[in-house]
PDB file of C-alpha atoms in Angstrom:
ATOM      1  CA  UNK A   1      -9.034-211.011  30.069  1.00 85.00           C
ATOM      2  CA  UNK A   2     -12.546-213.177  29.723  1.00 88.00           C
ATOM      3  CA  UNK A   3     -13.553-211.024  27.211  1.00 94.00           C
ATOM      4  CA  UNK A   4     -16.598-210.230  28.188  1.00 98.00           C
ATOM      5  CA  UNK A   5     -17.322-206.567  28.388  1.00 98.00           C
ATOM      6  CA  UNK A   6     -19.387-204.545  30.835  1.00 98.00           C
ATOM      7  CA  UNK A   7     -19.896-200.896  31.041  1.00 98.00           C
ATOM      8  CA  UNK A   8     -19.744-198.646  33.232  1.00 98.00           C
ATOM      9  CA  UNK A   9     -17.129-199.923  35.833  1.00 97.00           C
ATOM     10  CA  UNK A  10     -18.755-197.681  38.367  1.00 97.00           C
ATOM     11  CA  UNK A  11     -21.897-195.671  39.097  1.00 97.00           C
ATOM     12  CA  UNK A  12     -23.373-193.771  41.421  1.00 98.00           C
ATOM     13  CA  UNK A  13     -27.046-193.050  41.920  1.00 98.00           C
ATOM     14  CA  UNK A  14     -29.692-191.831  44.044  1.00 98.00           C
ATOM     15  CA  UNK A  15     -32.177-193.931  45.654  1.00 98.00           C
ATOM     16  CA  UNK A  16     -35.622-193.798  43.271  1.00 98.00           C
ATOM     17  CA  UNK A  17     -33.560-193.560  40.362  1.00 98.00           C
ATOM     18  CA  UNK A  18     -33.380-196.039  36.991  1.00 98.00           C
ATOM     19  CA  UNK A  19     -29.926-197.059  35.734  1.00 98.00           C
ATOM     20  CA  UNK A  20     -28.584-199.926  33.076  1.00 98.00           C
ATOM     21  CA  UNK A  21     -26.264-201.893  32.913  1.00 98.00           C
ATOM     22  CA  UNK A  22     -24.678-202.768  29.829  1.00 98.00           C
ATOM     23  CA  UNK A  23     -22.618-206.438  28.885  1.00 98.00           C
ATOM     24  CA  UNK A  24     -20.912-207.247  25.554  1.00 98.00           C
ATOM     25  CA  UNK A  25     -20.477-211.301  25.399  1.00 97.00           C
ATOM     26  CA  UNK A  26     -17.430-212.912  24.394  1.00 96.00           C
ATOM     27  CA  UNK A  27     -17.613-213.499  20.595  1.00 95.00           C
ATOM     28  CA  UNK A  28     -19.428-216.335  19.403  1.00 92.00           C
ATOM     29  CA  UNK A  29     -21.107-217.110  23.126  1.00 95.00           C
ATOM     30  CA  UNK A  30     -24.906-217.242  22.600  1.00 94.00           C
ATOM     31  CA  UNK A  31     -25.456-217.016  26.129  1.00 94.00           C
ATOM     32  CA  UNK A  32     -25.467-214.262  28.884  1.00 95.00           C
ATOM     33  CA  UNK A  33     -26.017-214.389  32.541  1.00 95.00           C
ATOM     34  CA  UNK A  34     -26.387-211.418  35.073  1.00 97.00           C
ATOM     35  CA  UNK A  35     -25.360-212.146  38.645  1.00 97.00           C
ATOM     36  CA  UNK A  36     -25.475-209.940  41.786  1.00 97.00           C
ATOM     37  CA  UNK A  37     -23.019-209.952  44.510  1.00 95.00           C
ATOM     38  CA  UNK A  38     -23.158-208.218  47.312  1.00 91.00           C
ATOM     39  CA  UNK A  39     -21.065-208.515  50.742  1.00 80.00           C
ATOM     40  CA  UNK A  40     -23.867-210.449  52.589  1.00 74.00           C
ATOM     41  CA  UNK A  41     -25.555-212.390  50.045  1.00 74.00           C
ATOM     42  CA  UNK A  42     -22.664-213.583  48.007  1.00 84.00           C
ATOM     43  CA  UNK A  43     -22.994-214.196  44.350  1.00 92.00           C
ATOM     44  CA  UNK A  44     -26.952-214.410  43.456  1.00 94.00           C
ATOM     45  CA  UNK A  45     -27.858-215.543  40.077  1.00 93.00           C
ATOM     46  CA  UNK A  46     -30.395-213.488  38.772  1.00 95.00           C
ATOM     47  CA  UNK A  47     -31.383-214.083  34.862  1.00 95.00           C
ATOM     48  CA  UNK A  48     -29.570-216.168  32.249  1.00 93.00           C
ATOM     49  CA  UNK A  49     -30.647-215.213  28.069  1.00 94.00           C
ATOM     50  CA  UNK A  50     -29.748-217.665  25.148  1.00 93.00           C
ATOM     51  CA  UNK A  51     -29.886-216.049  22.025  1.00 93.00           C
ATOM     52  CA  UNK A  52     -32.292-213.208  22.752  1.00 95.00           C
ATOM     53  CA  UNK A  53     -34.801-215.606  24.560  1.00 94.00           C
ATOM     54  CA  UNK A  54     -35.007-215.641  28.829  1.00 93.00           C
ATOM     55  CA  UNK A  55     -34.275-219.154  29.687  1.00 90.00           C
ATOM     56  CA  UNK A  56     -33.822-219.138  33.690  1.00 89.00           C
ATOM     57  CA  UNK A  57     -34.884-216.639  36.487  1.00 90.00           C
ATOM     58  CA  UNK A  58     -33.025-216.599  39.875  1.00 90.00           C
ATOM     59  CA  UNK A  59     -33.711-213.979  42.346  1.00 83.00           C
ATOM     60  CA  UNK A  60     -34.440-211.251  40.429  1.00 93.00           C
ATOM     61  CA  UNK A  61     -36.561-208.373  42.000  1.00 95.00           C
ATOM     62  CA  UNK A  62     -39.894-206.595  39.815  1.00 96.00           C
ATOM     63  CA  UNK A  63     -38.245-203.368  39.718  1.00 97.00           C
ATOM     64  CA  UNK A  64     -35.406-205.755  37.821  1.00 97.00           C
ATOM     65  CA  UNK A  65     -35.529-206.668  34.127  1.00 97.00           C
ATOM     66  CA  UNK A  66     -33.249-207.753  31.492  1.00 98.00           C
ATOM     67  CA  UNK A  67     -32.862-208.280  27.799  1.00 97.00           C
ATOM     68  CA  UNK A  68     -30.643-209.980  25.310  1.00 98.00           C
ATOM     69  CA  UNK A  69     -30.056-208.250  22.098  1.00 97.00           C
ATOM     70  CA  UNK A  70     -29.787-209.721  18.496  1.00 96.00           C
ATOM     71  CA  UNK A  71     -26.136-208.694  18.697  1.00 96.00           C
ATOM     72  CA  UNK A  72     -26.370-210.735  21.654  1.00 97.00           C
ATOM     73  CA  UNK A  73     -25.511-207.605  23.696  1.00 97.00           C
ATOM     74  CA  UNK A  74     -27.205-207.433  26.732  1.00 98.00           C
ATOM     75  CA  UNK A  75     -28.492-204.625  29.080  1.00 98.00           C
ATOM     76  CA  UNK A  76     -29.810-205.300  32.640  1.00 98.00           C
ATOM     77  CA  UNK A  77     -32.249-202.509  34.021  1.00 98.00           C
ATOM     78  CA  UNK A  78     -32.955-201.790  37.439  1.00 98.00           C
ATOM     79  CA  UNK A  79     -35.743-199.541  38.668  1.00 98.00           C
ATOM     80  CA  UNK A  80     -36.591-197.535  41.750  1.00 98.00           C
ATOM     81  CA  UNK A  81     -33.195-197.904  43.135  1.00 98.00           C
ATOM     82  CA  UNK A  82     -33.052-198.681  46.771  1.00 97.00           C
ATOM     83  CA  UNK A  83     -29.839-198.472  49.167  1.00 96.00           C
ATOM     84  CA  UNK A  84     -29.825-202.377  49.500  1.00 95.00           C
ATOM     85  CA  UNK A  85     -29.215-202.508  45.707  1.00 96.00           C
ATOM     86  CA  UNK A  86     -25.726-201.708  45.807  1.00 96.00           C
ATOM     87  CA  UNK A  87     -23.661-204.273  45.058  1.00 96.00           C
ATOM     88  CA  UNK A  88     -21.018-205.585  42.114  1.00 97.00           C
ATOM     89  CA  UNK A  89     -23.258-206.925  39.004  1.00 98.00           C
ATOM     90  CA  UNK A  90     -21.572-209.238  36.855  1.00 98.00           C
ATOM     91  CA  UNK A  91     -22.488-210.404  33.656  1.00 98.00           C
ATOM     92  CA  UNK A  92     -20.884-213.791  32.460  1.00 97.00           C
ATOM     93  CA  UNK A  93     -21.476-215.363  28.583  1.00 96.00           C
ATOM     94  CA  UNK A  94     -20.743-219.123  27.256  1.00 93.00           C
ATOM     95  CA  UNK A  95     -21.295-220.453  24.015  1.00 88.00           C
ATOM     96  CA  UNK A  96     -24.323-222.017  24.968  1.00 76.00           C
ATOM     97  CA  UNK A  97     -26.582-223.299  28.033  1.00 68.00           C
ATOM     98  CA  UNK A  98     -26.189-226.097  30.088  1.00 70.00           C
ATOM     99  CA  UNK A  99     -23.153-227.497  31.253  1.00 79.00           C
ATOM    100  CA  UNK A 100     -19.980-225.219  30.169  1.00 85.00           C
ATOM    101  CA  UNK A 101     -18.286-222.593  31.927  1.00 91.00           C
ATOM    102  CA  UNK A 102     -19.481-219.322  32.550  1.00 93.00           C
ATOM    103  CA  UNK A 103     -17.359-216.553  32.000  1.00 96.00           C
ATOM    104  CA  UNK A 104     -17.171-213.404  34.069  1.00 97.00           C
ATOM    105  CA  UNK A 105     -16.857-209.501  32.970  1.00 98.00           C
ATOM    106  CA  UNK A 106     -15.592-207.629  35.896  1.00 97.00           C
ATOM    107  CA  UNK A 107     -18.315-206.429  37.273  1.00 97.00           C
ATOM    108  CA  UNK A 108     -20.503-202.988  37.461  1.00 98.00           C
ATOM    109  CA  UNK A 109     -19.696-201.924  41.123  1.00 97.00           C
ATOM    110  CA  UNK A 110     -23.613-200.012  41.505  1.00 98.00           C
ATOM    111  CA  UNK A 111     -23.845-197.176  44.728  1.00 97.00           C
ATOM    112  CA  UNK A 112     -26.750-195.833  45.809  1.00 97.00           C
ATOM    113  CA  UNK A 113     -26.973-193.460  47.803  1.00 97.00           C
TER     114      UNK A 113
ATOM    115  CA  UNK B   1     -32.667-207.044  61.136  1.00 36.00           C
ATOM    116  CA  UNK B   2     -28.859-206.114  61.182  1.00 36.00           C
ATOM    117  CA  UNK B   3     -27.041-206.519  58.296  1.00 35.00           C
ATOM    118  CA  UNK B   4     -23.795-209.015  58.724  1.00 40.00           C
ATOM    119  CA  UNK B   5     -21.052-208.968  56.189  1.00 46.00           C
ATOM    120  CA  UNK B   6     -20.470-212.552  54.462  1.00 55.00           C
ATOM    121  CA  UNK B   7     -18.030-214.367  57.334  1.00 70.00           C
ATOM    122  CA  UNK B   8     -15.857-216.344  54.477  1.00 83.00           C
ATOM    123  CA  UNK B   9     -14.059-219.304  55.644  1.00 91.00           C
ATOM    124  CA  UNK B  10     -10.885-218.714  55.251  1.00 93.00           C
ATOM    125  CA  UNK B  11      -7.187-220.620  54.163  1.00 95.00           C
ATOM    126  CA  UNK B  12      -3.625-219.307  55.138  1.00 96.00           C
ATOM    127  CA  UNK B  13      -0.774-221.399  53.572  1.00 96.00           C
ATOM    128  CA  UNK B  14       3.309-220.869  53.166  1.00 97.00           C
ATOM    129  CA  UNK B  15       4.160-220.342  49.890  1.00 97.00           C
ATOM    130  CA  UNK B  16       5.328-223.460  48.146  1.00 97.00           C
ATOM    131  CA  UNK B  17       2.390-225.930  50.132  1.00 97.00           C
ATOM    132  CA  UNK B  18      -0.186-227.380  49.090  1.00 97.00           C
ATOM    133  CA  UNK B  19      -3.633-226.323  49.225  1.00 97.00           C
ATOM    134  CA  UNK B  20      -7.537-228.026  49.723  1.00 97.00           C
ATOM    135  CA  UNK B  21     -10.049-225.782  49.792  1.00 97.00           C
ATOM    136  CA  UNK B  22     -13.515-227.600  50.423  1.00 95.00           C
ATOM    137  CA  UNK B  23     -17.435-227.316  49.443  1.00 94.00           C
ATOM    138  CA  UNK B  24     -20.455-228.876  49.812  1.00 94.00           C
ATOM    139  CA  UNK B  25     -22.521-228.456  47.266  1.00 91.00           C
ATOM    140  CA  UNK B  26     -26.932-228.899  48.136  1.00 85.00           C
ATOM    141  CA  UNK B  27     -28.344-230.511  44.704  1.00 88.00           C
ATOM    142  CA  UNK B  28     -27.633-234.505  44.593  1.00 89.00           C
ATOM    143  CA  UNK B  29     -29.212-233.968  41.197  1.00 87.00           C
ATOM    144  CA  UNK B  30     -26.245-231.040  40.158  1.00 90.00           C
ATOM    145  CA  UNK B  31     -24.372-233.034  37.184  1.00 89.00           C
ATOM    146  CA  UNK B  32     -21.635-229.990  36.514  1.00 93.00           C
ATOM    147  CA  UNK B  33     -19.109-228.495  39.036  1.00 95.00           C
ATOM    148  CA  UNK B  34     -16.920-225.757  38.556  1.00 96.00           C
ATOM    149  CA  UNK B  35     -14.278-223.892  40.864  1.00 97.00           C
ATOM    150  CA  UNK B  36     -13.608-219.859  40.252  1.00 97.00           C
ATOM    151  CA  UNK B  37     -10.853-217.568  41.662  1.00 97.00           C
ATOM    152  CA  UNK B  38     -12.322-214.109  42.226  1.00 96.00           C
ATOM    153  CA  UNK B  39      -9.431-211.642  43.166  1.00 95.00           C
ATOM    154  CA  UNK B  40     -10.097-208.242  44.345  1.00 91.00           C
ATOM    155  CA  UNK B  41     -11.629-205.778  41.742  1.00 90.00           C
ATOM    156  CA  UNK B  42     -12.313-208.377  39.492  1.00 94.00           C
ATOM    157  CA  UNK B  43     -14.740-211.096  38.325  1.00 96.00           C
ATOM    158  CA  UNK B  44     -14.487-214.990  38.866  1.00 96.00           C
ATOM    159  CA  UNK B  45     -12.230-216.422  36.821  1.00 96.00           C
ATOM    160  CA  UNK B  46     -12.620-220.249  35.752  1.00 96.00           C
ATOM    161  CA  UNK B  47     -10.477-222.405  37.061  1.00 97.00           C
ATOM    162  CA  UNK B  48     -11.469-226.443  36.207  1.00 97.00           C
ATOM    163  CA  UNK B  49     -14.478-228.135  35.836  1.00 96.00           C
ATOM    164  CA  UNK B  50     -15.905-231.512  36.627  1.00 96.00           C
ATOM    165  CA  UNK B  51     -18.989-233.546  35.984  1.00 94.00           C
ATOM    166  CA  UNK B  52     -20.778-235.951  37.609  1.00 93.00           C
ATOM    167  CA  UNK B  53     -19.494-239.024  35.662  1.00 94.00           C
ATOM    168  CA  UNK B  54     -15.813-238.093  36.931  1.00 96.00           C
ATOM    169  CA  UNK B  55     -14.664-238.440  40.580  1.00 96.00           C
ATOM    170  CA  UNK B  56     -10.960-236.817  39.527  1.00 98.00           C
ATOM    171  CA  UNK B  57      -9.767-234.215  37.551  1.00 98.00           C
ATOM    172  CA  UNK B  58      -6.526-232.270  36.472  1.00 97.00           C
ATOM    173  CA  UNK B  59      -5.104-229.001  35.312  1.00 95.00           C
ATOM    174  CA  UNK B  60      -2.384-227.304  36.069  1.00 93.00           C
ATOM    175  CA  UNK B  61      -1.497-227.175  39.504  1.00 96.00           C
ATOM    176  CA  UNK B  62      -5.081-227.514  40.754  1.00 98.00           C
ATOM    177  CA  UNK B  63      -6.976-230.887  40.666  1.00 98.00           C
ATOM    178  CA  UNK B  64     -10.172-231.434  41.541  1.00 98.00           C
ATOM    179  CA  UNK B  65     -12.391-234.191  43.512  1.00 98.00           C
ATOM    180  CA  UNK B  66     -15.916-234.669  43.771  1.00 97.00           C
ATOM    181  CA  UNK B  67     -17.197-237.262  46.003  1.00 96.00           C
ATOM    182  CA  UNK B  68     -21.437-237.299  45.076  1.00 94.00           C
ATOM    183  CA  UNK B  69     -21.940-239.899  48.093  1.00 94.00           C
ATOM    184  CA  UNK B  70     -21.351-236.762  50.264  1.00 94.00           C
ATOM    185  CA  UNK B  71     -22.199-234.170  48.045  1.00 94.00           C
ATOM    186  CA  UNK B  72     -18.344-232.922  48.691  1.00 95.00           C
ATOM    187  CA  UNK B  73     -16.480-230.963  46.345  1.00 96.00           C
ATOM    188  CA  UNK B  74     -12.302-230.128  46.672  1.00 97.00           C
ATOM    189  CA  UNK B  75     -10.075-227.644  45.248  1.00 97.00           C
ATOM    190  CA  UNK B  76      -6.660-229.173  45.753  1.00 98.00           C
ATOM    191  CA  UNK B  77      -3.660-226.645  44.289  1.00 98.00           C
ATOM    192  CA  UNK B  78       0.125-227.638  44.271  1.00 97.00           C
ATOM    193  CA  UNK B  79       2.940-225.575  45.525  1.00 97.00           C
ATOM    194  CA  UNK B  80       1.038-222.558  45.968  1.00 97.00           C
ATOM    195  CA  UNK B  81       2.411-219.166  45.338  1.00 96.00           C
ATOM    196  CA  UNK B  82       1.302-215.719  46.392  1.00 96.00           C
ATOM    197  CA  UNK B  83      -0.215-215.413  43.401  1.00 96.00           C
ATOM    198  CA  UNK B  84      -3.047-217.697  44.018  1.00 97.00           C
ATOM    199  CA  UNK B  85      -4.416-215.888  46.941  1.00 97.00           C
ATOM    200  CA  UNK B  86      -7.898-214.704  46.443  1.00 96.00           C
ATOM    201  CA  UNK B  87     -11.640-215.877  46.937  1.00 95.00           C
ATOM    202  CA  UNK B  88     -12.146-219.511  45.419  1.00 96.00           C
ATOM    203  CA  UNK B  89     -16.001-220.759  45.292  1.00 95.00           C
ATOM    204  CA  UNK B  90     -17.381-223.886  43.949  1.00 95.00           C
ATOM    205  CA  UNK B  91     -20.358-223.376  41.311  1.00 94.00           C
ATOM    206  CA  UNK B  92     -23.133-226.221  41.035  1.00 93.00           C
ATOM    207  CA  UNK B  93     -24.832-226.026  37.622  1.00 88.00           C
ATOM    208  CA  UNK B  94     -29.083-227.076  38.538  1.00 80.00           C
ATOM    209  CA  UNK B  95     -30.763-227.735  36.327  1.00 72.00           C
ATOM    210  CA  UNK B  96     -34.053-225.055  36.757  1.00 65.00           C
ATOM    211  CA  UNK B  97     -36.930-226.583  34.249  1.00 63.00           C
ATOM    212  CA  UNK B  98     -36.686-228.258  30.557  1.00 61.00           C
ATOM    213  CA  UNK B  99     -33.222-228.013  29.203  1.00 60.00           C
ATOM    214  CA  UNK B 100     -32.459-224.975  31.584  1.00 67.00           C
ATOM    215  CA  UNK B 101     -29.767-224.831  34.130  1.00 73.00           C
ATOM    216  CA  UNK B 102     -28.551-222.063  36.451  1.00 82.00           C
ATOM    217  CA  UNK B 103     -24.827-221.998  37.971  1.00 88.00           C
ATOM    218  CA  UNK B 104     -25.148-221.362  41.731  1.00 90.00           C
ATOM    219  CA  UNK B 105     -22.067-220.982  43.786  1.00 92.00           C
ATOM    220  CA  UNK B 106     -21.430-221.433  47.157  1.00 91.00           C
ATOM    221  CA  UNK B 107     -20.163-218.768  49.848  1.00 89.00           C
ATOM    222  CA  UNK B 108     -16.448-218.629  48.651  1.00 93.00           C
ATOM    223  CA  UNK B 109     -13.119-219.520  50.634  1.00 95.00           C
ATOM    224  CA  UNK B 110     -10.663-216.679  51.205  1.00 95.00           C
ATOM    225  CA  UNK B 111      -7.049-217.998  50.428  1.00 96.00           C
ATOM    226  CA  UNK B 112      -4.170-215.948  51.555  1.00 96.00           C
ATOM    227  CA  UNK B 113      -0.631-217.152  50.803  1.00 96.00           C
ATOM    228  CA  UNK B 114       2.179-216.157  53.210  1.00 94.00           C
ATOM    229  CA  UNK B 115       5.516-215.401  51.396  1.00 89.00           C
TER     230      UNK B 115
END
């Protein structure tokens, strides 16, 4: 267990619809990363927080946004769903940025259909 | 255009071998390395890490070598078991502005371990 946290382990949705996603950090990490991995694209970094500030975009659409709590909890929100947005998003914390590891929830598997 | 699923290299070993899974990584500028195991259902789970000022490093049952003259990264894991089969990928950390870095990882190897 990584002991990061991410609700819920599954949804469903319709296209046009809003959902979020939901990560607890492991205690003490300051900061959280979202990544989205889907069967042709691999794993696609998409926004990293450190302590409630955004400190990196990756490939993250508009309809896409993010924030980082002061209990460092973080939610990712994605808009105007589309069918191509179904994929496993994982949220990973470490203590800080730069070089440490990441470490990995186990995922929000997202279908839209 | 058509969609392809992700064509993952892939590794089949007898239990008890050893295995060296491989990755080149794109930054020469990438100063942190880091191999996951990502079994079904799950998330990536951290292996070992490197950085750039190493060329060897150890755990247990798993070393790893990085060789920044080819930008070539290796997984090597003793007597394997069937245990160990899953997706491995290598993870470059880039720095992305300032003090900022993002972890990108590579396509993944699928390692399957034959009892």
């Amino acid at each position: 267990d990584s002991g990061v946290t991410q609700t819920p382990k599954h949804l469903i949705t319709a296209t046009g619809q809003r959902v979020t996603l939901r990560c607890s950090p492991r205690s003490g990490d300051l900061s959280v990363y979202w990544y989205q991995q889907s069967l042709d694209q691999g794993l696609q970094f998409l926004i990293h927080y450190y302590n409630g500030e955004e400190r990196a975009k990756g490939n993250i659409l508009e309809r896409f946004s993010a924030q980082q709590f002061p209990d460092l909890h973080s939610e990712l929100n994605l808009s105007s769903l589309e069918l191509g947005d179904s994929a496993l998003y994982f949220c990973a914390s470490s203590p800080r940025h730069g070089n440490s590891p990441l470490h990995f929830g186990n995922g929000t598997r997202l279908t839209v259909t | 255009g058509e969609s392809v699923g992700l064509h993952l290299p892939t590794l089949s070993v007898q239990e008890g071998d050893n295995s060296i899974i491989n990755c080149a990584y794109s930054n020469s500028a990438s100063d942190y390395f880091i191999w996951y195991k990502q079994e079904s259902g799950k998330g990536p789970q951290f292996i070992i890490d490197i950085r750039s000022n190493m060329d060897k490093r150890q755990g247990q049952r798993v070393t790893v070598l990085l060789n920044k003259t080819v930008k070539h990264l290796s997984l090597q894991i003793a007597a394997t078991q069937p245990g160990d089969s899953a997706v491995y990928f290598c993870a470059e950390n880039i720095q992305s502005g300032g003090s900022n870095y993002k972890l990108t990882f590579g396509k993944g190897t699928l390692l399957t371990v034959n009892p």
